[in-house]
Amino acid sequence: MDNYTNTIEVKATAEKVFNALSHKISLWWSEMFEGSSAQTEDVFTIRFGADIHKTMRVKEAIPDTKMIWHVEYSLIALPELKNQKEWIGTTIVWEIEQNGENAKIKITHLGLSPDIECYDICSNGWVQFLGSLKLFLETGKGTPYRE
C-alpha cells in the first residue's frame, strides 16, 4: 500500500519543529483545536468548521525527532464522499531531522493511500497545511484553518 508521504525543509531547528507539532497546532493547522498534543497518550481534536473533525491520540513523542498520532475518530462530512470516516484507524508519523541550519520534516500518513476515496482531497489538504507549517516555522505566522 502506498501511504501518503511528503518531505519539506524549513529554516528552523528540530526543537522548534517539535514544539510546533506538540504545542502550537492551532497556529498552523486549525484554530479550532481542543485538548493536548504534548506527550504520549494526550488526546486532541481539530475541527475544520462544523462538518470536518479528527480526534487523535499521541502514540509517541520523542523530543526533536518524532511524533506519532493515531486517529481515533474522524468525520469528513463532504457530500462527495460516501465513506466519511476513512481517517479512523490511520496513523500520522512525523519525522524530524536537523540538517545544518535547516530541519527536514517528513510526514507519512499510514492508511491514507491512493485507493481510498478522500485521497485527493486529503493529500491536497496536507500540502496546504505543510505550507502553513513551513510559513509558521520561518515567519512566526502560519495560515491555519479559521472559522
mmCIF file of N, CA and C in Angstrom:
data_model
loop_
_atom_site.group_PDB
_atom_site.id
_atom_site.type_symbol
_atom_site.label_atom_id
_atom_site.label_comp_id
_atom_site.label_asym_id
_atom_site.label_seq_id
_atom_site.Cartn_x
_atom_site.Cartn_y
_atom_site.Cartn_z
ATOM 1 N N MET A 1 0.838 -1.179 0.000
ATOM 2 C CA MET A 1 0.000 0.000 0.000
ATOM 3 C C MET A 1 0.887 1.247 0.000
ATOM 4 N N ASP A 2 0.583 2.180 -0.891
ATOM 5 C CA ASP A 2 1.322 3.430 -0.957
ATOM 6 C C ASP A 2 0.673 4.446 -0.027
ATOM 7 N N ASN A 3 1.330 4.731 1.085
ATOM 8 C CA ASN A 3 0.816 5.722 2.022
ATOM 9 C C ASN A 3 1.239 7.116 1.583
ATOM 10 N N TYR A 4 0.423 8.106 1.947
ATOM 11 C CA TYR A 4 0.791 9.487 1.642
ATOM 12 C C TYR A 4 2.077 9.814 2.392
ATOM 13 N N THR A 5 3.023 10.404 1.686
ATOM 14 C CA THR A 5 4.251 10.856 2.325
ATOM 15 C C THR A 5 4.714 12.127 1.643
ATOM 16 N N ASN A 6 5.328 12.995 2.426
ATOM 17 C CA ASN A 6 5.830 14.252 1.899
ATOM 18 C C ASN A 6 6.973 14.704 2.797
ATOM 19 N N THR A 7 7.919 15.418 2.226
ATOM 20 C CA THR A 7 9.040 15.937 2.995
ATOM 21 C C THR A 7 9.228 17.404 2.654
ATOM 22 N N ILE A 8 9.413 18.214 3.686
ATOM 23 C CA ILE A 8 9.725 19.623 3.469
ATOM 24 C C ILE A 8 10.970 19.971 4.272
ATOM 25 N N GLU A 9 11.650 21.024 3.841
ATOM 26 C CA GLU A 9 12.794 21.518 4.590
ATOM 27 C C GLU A 9 12.478 22.941 5.023
ATOM 28 N N VAL A 10 12.788 23.261 6.264
ATOM 29 C CA VAL A 10 12.474 24.588 6.805
ATOM 30 C C VAL A 10 13.700 25.191 7.471
ATOM 31 N N LYS A 11 13.751 26.516 7.450
ATOM 32 C CA LYS A 11 14.820 27.229 8.168
ATOM 33 C C LYS A 11 14.389 27.326 9.626
ATOM 34 N N ALA A 12 14.640 26.274 10.375
ATOM 35 C CA ALA A 12 14.264 26.217 11.793
ATOM 36 C C ALA A 12 15.025 25.069 12.439
ATOM 37 N N THR A 13 15.014 25.050 13.760
ATOM 38 C CA THR A 13 15.656 23.957 14.477
ATOM 39 C C THR A 13 14.665 22.802 14.642
ATOM 40 N N ALA A 14 15.197 21.614 14.842
ATOM 41 C CA ALA A 14 14.354 20.445 15.109
ATOM 42 C C ALA A 14 13.516 20.679 16.366
ATOM 43 N N GLU A 15 14.088 21.380 17.336
ATOM 44 C CA GLU A 15 13.370 21.689 18.576
ATOM 45 C C GLU A 15 12.134 22.555 18.286
ATOM 46 N N LYS A 16 12.302 23.544 17.416
ATOM 47 C CA LYS A 16 11.191 24.434 17.061
ATOM 48 C C LYS A 16 10.098 23.654 16.299
ATOM 49 N N VAL A 17 10.519 22.749 15.426
ATOM 50 C CA VAL A 17 9.562 21.916 14.682
ATOM 51 C C VAL A 17 8.759 21.056 15.658
ATOM 52 N N PHE A 18 9.453 20.390 16.565
ATOM 53 C CA PHE A 18 8.767 19.534 17.539
ATOM 54 C C PHE A 18 7.790 20.348 18.384
ATOM 55 N N ASN A 19 8.191 21.545 18.758
ATOM 56 C CA ASN A 19 7.321 22.426 19.542
ATOM 57 C C ASN A 19 6.049 22.791 18.755
ATOM 58 N N ALA A 20 6.188 23.004 17.450
ATOM 59 C CA ALA A 20 5.024 23.319 16.607
ATOM 60 C C ALA A 20 4.063 22.135 16.539
ATOM 61 N N LEU A 21 4.606 20.914 16.527
ATOM 62 C CA LEU A 21 3.778 19.703 16.460
ATOM 63 C C LEU A 21 3.179 19.328 17.814
ATOM 64 N N SER A 22 3.824 19.744 18.887
ATOM 65 C CA SER A 22 3.363 19.329 20.212
ATOM 66 C C SER A 22 2.582 20.409 20.962
ATOM 67 N N HIS A 23 2.819 21.687 20.647
ATOM 68 C CA HIS A 23 2.187 22.760 21.416
ATOM 69 C C HIS A 23 1.515 23.852 20.588
ATOM 70 N N LYS A 24 1.726 23.872 19.284
ATOM 71 C CA LYS A 24 1.274 25.029 18.502
ATOM 72 C C LYS A 24 0.442 24.646 17.266
ATOM 73 N N ILE A 25 -0.264 23.534 17.333
ATOM 74 C CA ILE A 25 -1.058 23.060 16.192
ATOM 75 C C ILE A 25 -2.077 24.108 15.742
ATOM 76 N N SER A 26 -2.648 24.849 16.688
ATOM 77 C CA SER A 26 -3.671 25.847 16.344
ATOM 78 C C SER A 26 -3.100 27.027 15.552
ATOM 79 N N LEU A 27 -1.788 27.162 15.525
ATOM 80 C CA LEU A 27 -1.166 28.283 14.824
ATOM 81 C C LEU A 27 -0.802 27.947 13.375
ATOM 82 N N TRP A 28 -0.908 26.666 12.992
ATOM 83 C CA TRP A 28 -0.592 26.322 11.602
ATOM 84 C C TRP A 28 -1.598 25.357 10.956
ATOM 85 N N TRP A 29 -2.379 24.587 11.736
ATOM 86 C CA TRP A 29 -3.287 23.594 11.145
ATOM 87 C C TRP A 29 -4.736 24.040 11.229
ATOM 88 N N SER A 30 -5.262 24.196 12.426
ATOM 89 C CA SER A 30 -6.623 24.694 12.603
ATOM 90 C C SER A 30 -6.725 25.425 13.937
ATOM 91 N N GLU A 31 -7.300 26.619 13.898
ATOM 92 C CA GLU A 31 -7.506 27.362 15.140
ATOM 93 C C GLU A 31 -8.529 26.672 16.028
ATOM 94 N N MET A 32 -9.331 25.776 15.448
ATOM 95 C CA MET A 32 -10.348 25.034 16.202
ATOM 96 C C MET A 32 -9.695 23.776 16.783
ATOM 97 N N PHE A 33 -8.933 23.956 17.848
ATOM 98 C CA PHE A 33 -8.128 22.910 18.477
ATOM 99 C C PHE A 33 -8.570 22.759 19.922
ATOM 100 N N GLU A 34 -8.806 21.514 20.349
ATOM 101 C CA GLU A 34 -9.149 21.228 21.743
ATOM 102 C C GLU A 34 -8.286 20.076 22.229
ATOM 103 N N GLY A 35 -7.926 20.125 23.501
ATOM 104 C CA GLY A 35 -7.167 19.027 24.088
ATOM 105 C C GLY A 35 -5.701 19.351 24.216
ATOM 106 N N SER A 36 -4.903 18.303 24.263
ATOM 107 C CA SER A 36 -3.463 18.457 24.425
ATOM 108 C C SER A 36 -2.742 17.503 23.482
ATOM 109 N N SER A 37 -1.613 17.971 22.938
ATOM 110 C CA SER A 37 -0.854 17.171 21.970
ATOM 111 C C SER A 37 0.620 17.115 22.331
ATOM 112 N N ALA A 38 0.930 17.314 23.607
ATOM 113 C CA ALA A 38 2.328 17.469 24.008
ATOM 114 C C ALA A 38 3.064 16.163 24.291
ATOM 115 N N GLN A 39 2.353 15.158 24.822
ATOM 116 C CA GLN A 39 3.066 13.949 25.217
ATOM 117 C C GLN A 39 2.248 12.690 24.938
ATOM 118 N N THR A 40 2.905 11.563 25.029
ATOM 119 C CA THR A 40 2.293 10.266 24.773
ATOM 120 C C THR A 40 0.996 10.110 25.562
ATOM 121 N N GLU A 41 -0.033 9.622 24.882
ATOM 122 C CA GLU A 41 -1.389 9.383 25.399
ATOM 123 C C GLU A 41 -2.251 10.643 25.487
ATOM 124 N N ASP A 42 -1.703 11.827 25.191
ATOM 125 C CA ASP A 42 -2.546 13.023 25.098
ATOM 126 C C ASP A 42 -3.533 12.838 23.946
ATOM 127 N N VAL A 43 -4.708 13.447 24.080
ATOM 128 C CA VAL A 43 -5.744 13.370 23.048
ATOM 129 C C VAL A 43 -6.143 14.784 22.652
ATOM 130 N N PHE A 44 -6.287 14.993 21.336
ATOM 131 C CA PHE A 44 -6.721 16.301 20.853
ATOM 132 C C PHE A 44 -7.666 16.146 19.683
ATOM 133 N N THR A 45 -8.474 17.164 19.487
ATOM 134 C CA THR A 45 -9.407 17.207 18.363
ATOM 135 C C THR A 45 -9.173 18.490 17.597
ATOM 136 N N ILE A 46 -9.105 18.371 16.277
ATOM 137 C CA ILE A 46 -9.067 19.561 15.437
ATOM 138 C C ILE A 46 -10.319 19.560 14.586
ATOM 139 N N ARG A 47 -10.822 20.756 14.325
ATOM 140 C CA ARG A 47 -12.038 20.911 13.525
ATOM 141 C C ARG A 47 -11.779 21.874 12.371
ATOM 142 N N PHE A 48 -12.488 21.597 11.285
ATOM 143 C CA PHE A 48 -12.489 22.472 10.119
ATOM 144 C C PHE A 48 -13.958 22.795 9.867
ATOM 145 N N GLY A 49 -14.491 23.729 10.656
ATOM 146 C CA GLY A 49 -15.911 24.039 10.590
ATOM 147 C C GLY A 49 -16.722 22.957 11.283
ATOM 148 N N ALA A 50 -18.020 22.957 11.014
ATOM 149 C CA ALA A 50 -18.931 22.029 11.700
ATOM 150 C C ALA A 50 -18.906 20.615 11.127
ATOM 151 N N ASP A 51 -18.433 20.463 9.890
ATOM 152 C CA ASP A 51 -18.592 19.185 9.187
ATOM 153 C C ASP A 51 -17.352 18.308 9.122
ATOM 154 N N ILE A 52 -16.213 18.811 9.565
ATOM 155 C CA ILE A 52 -14.976 18.032 9.478
ATOM 156 C C ILE A 52 -14.245 18.117 10.817
ATOM 157 N N HIS A 53 -13.973 16.967 11.403
ATOM 158 C CA HIS A 53 -13.163 16.942 12.625
ATOM 159 C C HIS A 53 -12.436 15.612 12.752
ATOM 160 N N LYS A 54 -11.345 15.666 13.510
ATOM 161 C CA LYS A 54 -10.487 14.499 13.713
ATOM 162 C C LYS A 54 -10.020 14.496 15.165
ATOM 163 N N THR A 55 -10.137 13.346 15.818
ATOM 164 C CA THR A 55 -9.650 13.194 17.188
ATOM 165 C C THR A 55 -8.475 12.222 17.150
ATOM 166 N N MET A 56 -7.359 12.649 17.724
ATOM 167 C CA MET A 56 -6.132 11.861 17.658
ATOM 168 C C MET A 56 -5.524 11.669 19.032
ATOM 169 N N ARG A 57 -4.838 10.544 19.159
ATOM 170 C CA ARG A 57 -4.085 10.247 20.383
ATOM 171 C C ARG A 57 -2.606 10.243 20.019
ATOM 172 N N VAL A 58 -1.809 10.915 20.843
ATOM 173 C CA VAL A 58 -0.359 10.902 20.650
ATOM 174 C C VAL A 58 0.142 9.518 21.063
ATOM 175 N N LYS A 59 0.714 8.778 20.117
ATOM 176 C CA LYS A 59 1.226 7.431 20.396
ATOM 177 C C LYS A 59 2.703 7.456 20.757
ATOM 178 N N GLU A 60 3.410 8.450 20.238
ATOM 179 C CA GLU A 60 4.843 8.553 20.528
ATOM 180 C C GLU A 60 5.246 10.011 20.394
ATOM 181 N N ALA A 61 6.034 10.485 21.333
ATOM 182 C CA ALA A 61 6.541 11.861 21.300
ATOM 183 C C ALA A 61 7.998 11.838 21.745
ATOM 184 N N ILE A 62 8.891 11.831 20.774
ATOM 185 C CA ILE A 62 10.326 11.832 21.067
ATOM 186 C C ILE A 62 10.837 13.230 20.721
ATOM 187 N N PRO A 63 11.162 14.036 21.747
ATOM 188 C CA PRO A 63 11.530 15.427 21.501
ATOM 189 C C PRO A 63 12.538 15.599 20.364
ATOM 190 N N ASP A 64 12.197 16.546 19.474
ATOM 191 C CA ASP A 64 13.063 16.977 18.371
ATOM 192 C C ASP A 64 13.325 15.895 17.327
ATOM 193 N N THR A 65 12.636 14.756 17.407
ATOM 194 C CA THR A 65 12.914 13.639 16.500
ATOM 195 C C THR A 65 11.674 13.066 15.838
ATOM 196 N N LYS A 66 10.647 12.759 16.639
ATOM 197 C CA LYS A 66 9.491 12.042 16.095
ATOM 198 C C LYS A 66 8.226 12.325 16.883
ATOM 199 N N MET A 67 7.107 12.354 16.149
ATOM 200 C CA MET A 67 5.776 12.492 16.748
ATOM 201 C C MET A 67 4.852 11.562 15.971
ATOM 202 N N ILE A 68 4.082 10.755 16.699
ATOM 203 C CA ILE A 68 3.136 9.846 16.043
ATOM 204 C C ILE A 68 1.752 10.071 16.636
ATOM 205 N N TRP A 69 0.774 10.299 15.734
ATOM 206 C CA TRP A 69 -0.625 10.478 16.127
ATOM 207 C C TRP A 69 -1.457 9.349 15.544
ATOM 208 N N HIS A 70 -2.319 8.759 16.346
ATOM 209 C CA HIS A 70 -3.258 7.739 15.863
ATOM 210 C C HIS A 70 -4.656 8.356 15.830
ATOM 211 N N VAL A 71 -5.330 8.241 14.683
ATOM 212 C CA VAL A 71 -6.655 8.841 14.531
ATOM 213 C C VAL A 71 -7.703 7.909 15.149
ATOM 214 N N GLU A 72 -8.300 8.354 16.253
ATOM 215 C CA GLU A 72 -9.304 7.543 16.947
ATOM 216 C C GLU A 72 -10.702 7.780 16.404
ATOM 217 N N TYR A 73 -10.966 9.016 15.975
ATOM 218 C CA TYR A 73 -12.270 9.299 15.386
ATOM 219 C C TYR A 73 -12.097 10.396 14.345
ATOM 220 N N SER A 74 -12.892 10.324 13.294
ATOM 221 C CA SER A 74 -12.816 11.330 12.250
ATOM 222 C C SER A 74 -14.125 11.375 11.493
ATOM 223 N N LEU A 75 -14.504 12.554 11.098
ATOM 224 C CA LEU A 75 -15.654 12.728 10.217
ATOM 225 C C LEU A 75 -15.299 13.794 9.193
ATOM 226 N N ILE A 76 -15.393 13.419 7.925
ATOM 227 C CA ILE A 76 -15.199 14.371 6.835
ATOM 228 C C ILE A 76 -16.530 14.399 6.089
ATOM 229 N N ALA A 77 -17.460 15.221 6.595
ATOM 230 C CA ALA A 77 -18.838 15.231 6.087
ATOM 231 C C ALA A 77 -18.951 16.109 4.845
ATOM 232 N N LEU A 78 -18.355 15.625 3.771
ATOM 233 C CA LEU A 78 -18.473 16.295 2.482
ATOM 234 C C LEU A 78 -19.405 15.464 1.610
ATOM 235 N N PRO A 79 -20.346 16.106 0.903
ATOM 236 C CA PRO A 79 -21.338 15.355 0.128
ATOM 237 C C PRO A 79 -20.727 14.440 -0.946
ATOM 238 N N GLU A 80 -19.545 14.782 -1.445
ATOM 239 C CA GLU A 80 -18.936 13.948 -2.490
ATOM 240 C C GLU A 80 -18.296 12.660 -1.959
ATOM 241 N N LEU A 81 -18.204 12.517 -0.627
ATOM 242 C CA LEU A 81 -17.599 11.317 -0.051
ATOM 243 C C LEU A 81 -18.670 10.363 0.467
ATOM 244 N N LYS A 82 -18.619 9.112 0.003
ATOM 245 C CA LYS A 82 -19.523 8.081 0.525
ATOM 246 C C LYS A 82 -19.051 7.616 1.902
ATOM 247 N N ASN A 83 -17.731 7.374 2.015
ATOM 248 C CA ASN A 83 -17.157 6.964 3.294
ATOM 249 C C ASN A 83 -16.533 8.194 3.948
ATOM 250 N N GLN A 84 -17.234 8.754 4.917
ATOM 251 C CA GLN A 84 -16.783 9.997 5.536
ATOM 252 C C GLN A 84 -15.918 9.753 6.774
ATOM 253 N N LYS A 85 -15.590 8.490 7.027
ATOM 254 C CA LYS A 85 -14.814 8.155 8.232
ATOM 255 C C LYS A 85 -13.507 7.433 7.897
ATOM 256 N N GLU A 86 -12.977 7.688 6.711
ATOM 257 C CA GLU A 86 -11.791 6.953 6.248
ATOM 258 C C GLU A 86 -10.538 7.177 7.086
ATOM 259 N N TRP A 87 -10.459 8.285 7.814
ATOM 260 C CA TRP A 87 -9.252 8.531 8.614
ATOM 261 C C TRP A 87 -9.206 7.678 9.869
ATOM 262 N N ILE A 88 -10.345 7.145 10.316
ATOM 263 C CA ILE A 88 -10.353 6.370 11.566
ATOM 264 C C ILE A 88 -9.406 5.177 11.432
ATOM 265 N N GLY A 89 -8.524 5.040 12.416
ATOM 266 C CA GLY A 89 -7.563 3.933 12.411
ATOM 267 C C GLY A 89 -6.288 4.226 11.649
ATOM 268 N N THR A 90 -6.186 5.394 11.023
ATOM 269 C CA THR A 90 -4.946 5.734 10.328
ATOM 270 C C THR A 90 -3.952 6.340 11.326
ATOM 271 N N THR A 91 -2.704 6.431 10.923
ATOM 272 C CA THR A 91 -1.644 6.928 11.796
ATOM 273 C C THR A 91 -0.797 7.937 11.040
ATOM 274 N N ILE A 92 -0.499 9.036 11.714
ATOM 275 C CA ILE A 92 0.311 10.101 11.115
ATOM 276 C C ILE A 92 1.663 10.122 11.823
ATOM 277 N N VAL A 93 2.718 9.913 11.045
ATOM 278 C CA VAL A 93 4.077 9.849 11.591
ATOM 279 C C VAL A 93 4.865 11.063 11.105
ATOM 280 N N TRP A 94 5.353 11.833 12.037
ATOM 281 C CA TRP A 94 6.215 12.986 11.746
ATOM 282 C C TRP A 94 7.643 12.620 12.135
ATOM 283 N N GLU A 95 8.581 12.750 11.207
ATOM 284 C CA GLU A 95 9.994 12.508 11.497
ATOM 285 C C GLU A 95 10.750 13.819 11.263
ATOM 286 N N ILE A 96 11.569 14.191 12.234
ATOM 287 C CA ILE A 96 12.285 15.469 12.200
ATOM 288 C C ILE A 96 13.778 15.187 12.227
ATOM 289 N N GLU A 97 14.501 15.869 11.359
ATOM 290 C CA GLU A 97 15.950 15.669 11.293
ATOM 291 C C GLU A 97 16.634 17.014 11.112
ATOM 292 N N GLN A 98 17.579 17.331 12.002
ATOM 293 C CA GLN A 98 18.348 18.577 11.849
ATOM 294 C C GLN A 98 19.334 18.387 10.709
ATOM 295 N N ASN A 99 19.408 19.387 9.835
ATOM 296 C CA ASN A 99 20.281 19.317 8.664
ATOM 297 C C ASN A 99 20.972 20.675 8.546
ATOM 298 N N GLY A 100 22.059 20.864 9.293
ATOM 299 C CA GLY A 100 22.726 22.170 9.325
ATOM 300 C C GLY A 100 21.806 23.187 9.985
ATOM 301 N N GLU A 101 21.554 24.301 9.289
ATOM 302 C CA GLU A 101 20.677 25.338 9.838
ATOM 303 C C GLU A 101 19.198 25.020 9.595
ATOM 304 N N ASN A 102 18.941 24.012 8.791
ATOM 305 C CA ASN A 102 17.569 23.656 8.455
ATOM 306 C C ASN A 102 17.125 22.384 9.168
ATOM 307 N N ALA A 103 15.821 22.189 9.177
ATOM 308 C CA ALA A 103 15.262 20.935 9.674
ATOM 309 C C ALA A 103 14.464 20.308 8.535
ATOM 310 N N LYS A 104 14.607 18.998 8.421
ATOM 311 C CA LYS A 104 13.839 18.249 7.439
ATOM 312 C C LYS A 104 12.665 17.616 8.175
ATOM 313 N N ILE A 105 11.473 17.802 7.630
ATOM 314 C CA ILE A 105 10.258 17.248 8.227
ATOM 315 C C ILE A 105 9.655 16.270 7.226
ATOM 316 N N LYS A 106 9.528 15.028 7.650
ATOM 317 C CA LYS A 106 8.896 14.022 6.800
ATOM 318 C C LYS A 106 7.597 13.588 7.469
ATOM 319 N N ILE A 107 6.510 13.666 6.712
ATOM 320 C CA ILE A 107 5.225 13.187 7.207
ATOM 321 C C ILE A 107 4.840 11.956 6.394
ATOM 322 N N THR A 108 4.402 10.928 7.101
ATOM 323 C CA THR A 108 3.843 9.743 6.465
ATOM 324 C C THR A 108 2.483 9.508 7.109
ATOM 325 N N HIS A 109 1.442 9.482 6.282
ATOM 326 C CA HIS A 109 0.093 9.225 6.795
ATOM 327 C C HIS A 109 -0.251 7.785 6.428
ATOM 328 N N LEU A 110 -0.023 6.873 7.374
ATOM 329 C CA LEU A 110 -0.266 5.447 7.167
ATOM 330 C C LEU A 110 -1.768 5.202 7.065
ATOM 331 N N GLY A 111 -2.196 4.645 5.956
ATOM 332 C CA GLY A 111 -3.617 4.402 5.735
ATOM 333 C C GLY A 111 -4.245 5.406 4.781
ATOM 334 N N LEU A 112 -3.549 6.499 4.517
ATOM 335 C CA LEU A 112 -4.024 7.447 3.508
ATOM 336 C C LEU A 112 -3.313 7.086 2.209
ATOM 337 N N SER A 113 -3.993 6.259 1.408
ATOM 338 C CA SER A 113 -3.384 5.758 0.178
ATOM 339 C C SER A 113 -4.278 6.115 -1.009
ATOM 340 N N PRO A 114 -3.722 6.063 -2.223
ATOM 341 C CA PRO A 114 -4.480 6.464 -3.408
ATOM 342 C C PRO A 114 -5.774 5.671 -3.636
ATOM 343 N N ASP A 115 -5.903 4.510 -3.010
ATOM 344 C CA ASP A 115 -7.115 3.719 -3.242
ATOM 345 C C ASP A 115 -8.263 4.074 -2.296
ATOM 346 N N ILE A 116 -8.097 5.082 -1.418
ATOM 347 C CA ILE A 116 -9.230 5.485 -0.587
ATOM 348 C C ILE A 116 -9.872 6.742 -1.179
ATOM 349 N N GLU A 117 -11.140 6.896 -0.880
ATOM 350 C CA GLU A 117 -11.964 7.913 -1.525
ATOM 351 C C GLU A 117 -11.477 9.349 -1.310
ATOM 352 N N CYS A 118 -11.031 9.676 -0.108
ATOM 353 C CA CYS A 118 -10.663 11.076 0.173
ATOM 354 C C CYS A 118 -9.207 11.391 -0.171
ATOM 355 N N TYR A 119 -8.502 10.474 -0.842
ATOM 356 C CA TYR A 119 -7.061 10.676 -1.049
ATOM 357 C C TYR A 119 -6.730 12.028 -1.679
ATOM 358 N N ASP A 120 -7.402 12.388 -2.773
ATOM 359 C CA ASP A 120 -7.066 13.655 -3.447
ATOM 360 C C ASP A 120 -7.337 14.852 -2.548
ATOM 361 N N ILE A 121 -8.518 14.880 -1.938
ATOM 362 C CA ILE A 121 -8.880 15.983 -1.041
ATOM 363 C C ILE A 121 -7.895 16.059 0.121
ATOM 364 N N CYS A 122 -7.625 14.905 0.734
ATOM 365 C CA CYS A 122 -6.789 14.873 1.940
ATOM 366 C C CYS A 122 -5.317 15.142 1.638
ATOM 367 N N SER A 123 -4.791 14.611 0.539
ATOM 368 C CA SER A 123 -3.381 14.868 0.218
ATOM 369 C C SER A 123 -3.190 16.342 -0.147
ATOM 370 N N ASN A 124 -4.174 16.940 -0.832
ATOM 371 C CA ASN A 124 -4.096 18.377 -1.106
ATOM 372 C C ASN A 124 -4.166 19.183 0.188
ATOM 373 N N GLY A 125 -4.964 18.714 1.140
ATOM 374 C CA GLY A 125 -5.025 19.355 2.455
ATOM 375 C C GLY A 125 -3.679 19.316 3.151
ATOM 376 N N TRP A 126 -3.008 18.151 3.089
ATOM 377 C CA TRP A 126 -1.683 18.059 3.704
ATOM 378 C C TRP A 126 -0.711 19.046 3.057
ATOM 379 N N VAL A 127 -0.742 19.152 1.729
ATOM 380 C CA VAL A 127 0.152 20.094 1.041
ATOM 381 C C VAL A 127 -0.110 21.518 1.544
ATOM 382 N N GLN A 128 -1.386 21.874 1.643
ATOM 383 C CA GLN A 128 -1.759 23.215 2.121
ATOM 384 C C GLN A 128 -1.242 23.460 3.533
ATOM 385 N N PHE A 129 -1.473 22.509 4.443
ATOM 386 C CA PHE A 129 -1.099 22.759 5.840
ATOM 387 C C PHE A 129 0.387 22.549 6.103
ATOM 388 N N LEU A 130 1.085 21.768 5.278
ATOM 389 C CA LEU A 130 2.548 21.717 5.377
ATOM 390 C C LEU A 130 3.132 23.068 4.975
ATOM 391 N N GLY A 131 2.523 23.706 3.989
ATOM 392 C CA GLY A 131 2.929 25.061 3.601
ATOM 393 C C GLY A 131 2.722 26.034 4.753
ATOM 394 N N SER A 132 1.601 25.882 5.456
ATOM 395 C CA SER A 132 1.308 26.720 6.612
ATOM 396 C C SER A 132 2.317 26.463 7.733
ATOM 397 N N LEU A 133 2.660 25.185 7.960
ATOM 398 C CA LEU A 133 3.646 24.829 8.983
ATOM 399 C C LEU A 133 4.996 25.465 8.652
ATOM 400 N N LYS A 134 5.420 25.365 7.396
ATOM 401 C CA LYS A 134 6.691 25.966 6.963
ATOM 402 C C LYS A 134 6.674 27.478 7.198
ATOM 403 N N LEU A 135 5.581 28.122 6.793
ATOM 404 C CA LEU A 135 5.429 29.562 6.983
ATOM 405 C C LEU A 135 5.493 29.925 8.471
ATOM 406 N N PHE A 136 4.774 29.144 9.290
ATOM 407 C CA PHE A 136 4.776 29.390 10.735
ATOM 408 C C PHE A 136 6.192 29.269 11.308
ATOM 409 N N LEU A 137 6.910 28.224 10.926
ATOM 410 C CA LEU A 137 8.246 27.992 11.469
ATOM 411 C C LEU A 137 9.241 29.067 11.021
ATOM 412 N N GLU A 138 9.071 29.570 9.796
ATOM 413 C CA GLU A 138 10.045 30.518 9.259
ATOM 414 C C GLU A 138 9.688 31.984 9.518
ATOM 415 N N THR A 139 8.394 32.280 9.720
ATOM 416 C CA THR A 139 7.999 33.688 9.886
ATOM 417 C C THR A 139 7.265 33.939 11.202
ATOM 418 N N GLY A 140 6.834 32.863 11.876
ATOM 419 C CA GLY A 140 6.065 33.024 13.107
ATOM 420 C C GLY A 140 4.574 33.162 12.857
ATOM 421 N N LYS A 141 4.165 33.146 11.589
ATOM 422 C CA LYS A 141 2.744 33.308 11.268
ATOM 423 C C LYS A 141 2.328 32.309 10.194
ATOM 424 N N GLY A 142 1.554 31.295 10.605
ATOM 425 C CA GLY A 142 1.050 30.309 9.672
ATOM 426 C C GLY A 142 -0.300 30.732 9.104
ATOM 427 N N THR A 143 -0.893 29.840 8.306
ATOM 428 C CA THR A 143 -2.217 30.098 7.725
ATOM 429 C C THR A 143 -3.149 28.935 8.094
ATOM 430 N N PRO A 144 -3.457 28.794 9.393
ATOM 431 C CA PRO A 144 -4.322 27.708 9.812
ATOM 432 C C PRO A 144 -5.767 27.924 9.354
ATOM 433 N N TYR A 145 -6.563 26.851 9.403
ATOM 434 C CA TYR A 145 -7.981 26.988 9.138
ATOM 435 C C TYR A 145 -8.560 27.922 10.207
ATOM 436 N N ARG A 146 -9.377 28.866 9.750
ATOM 437 C CA ARG A 146 -10.072 29.780 10.667
ATOM 438 C C ARG A 146 -11.555 29.675 10.396
ATOM 439 N N GLU A 147 -12.359 29.640 11.463
ATOM 440 C CA GLU A 147 -13.804 29.552 11.268
ATOM 441 C C GLU A 147 -14.359 30.895 10.828
#
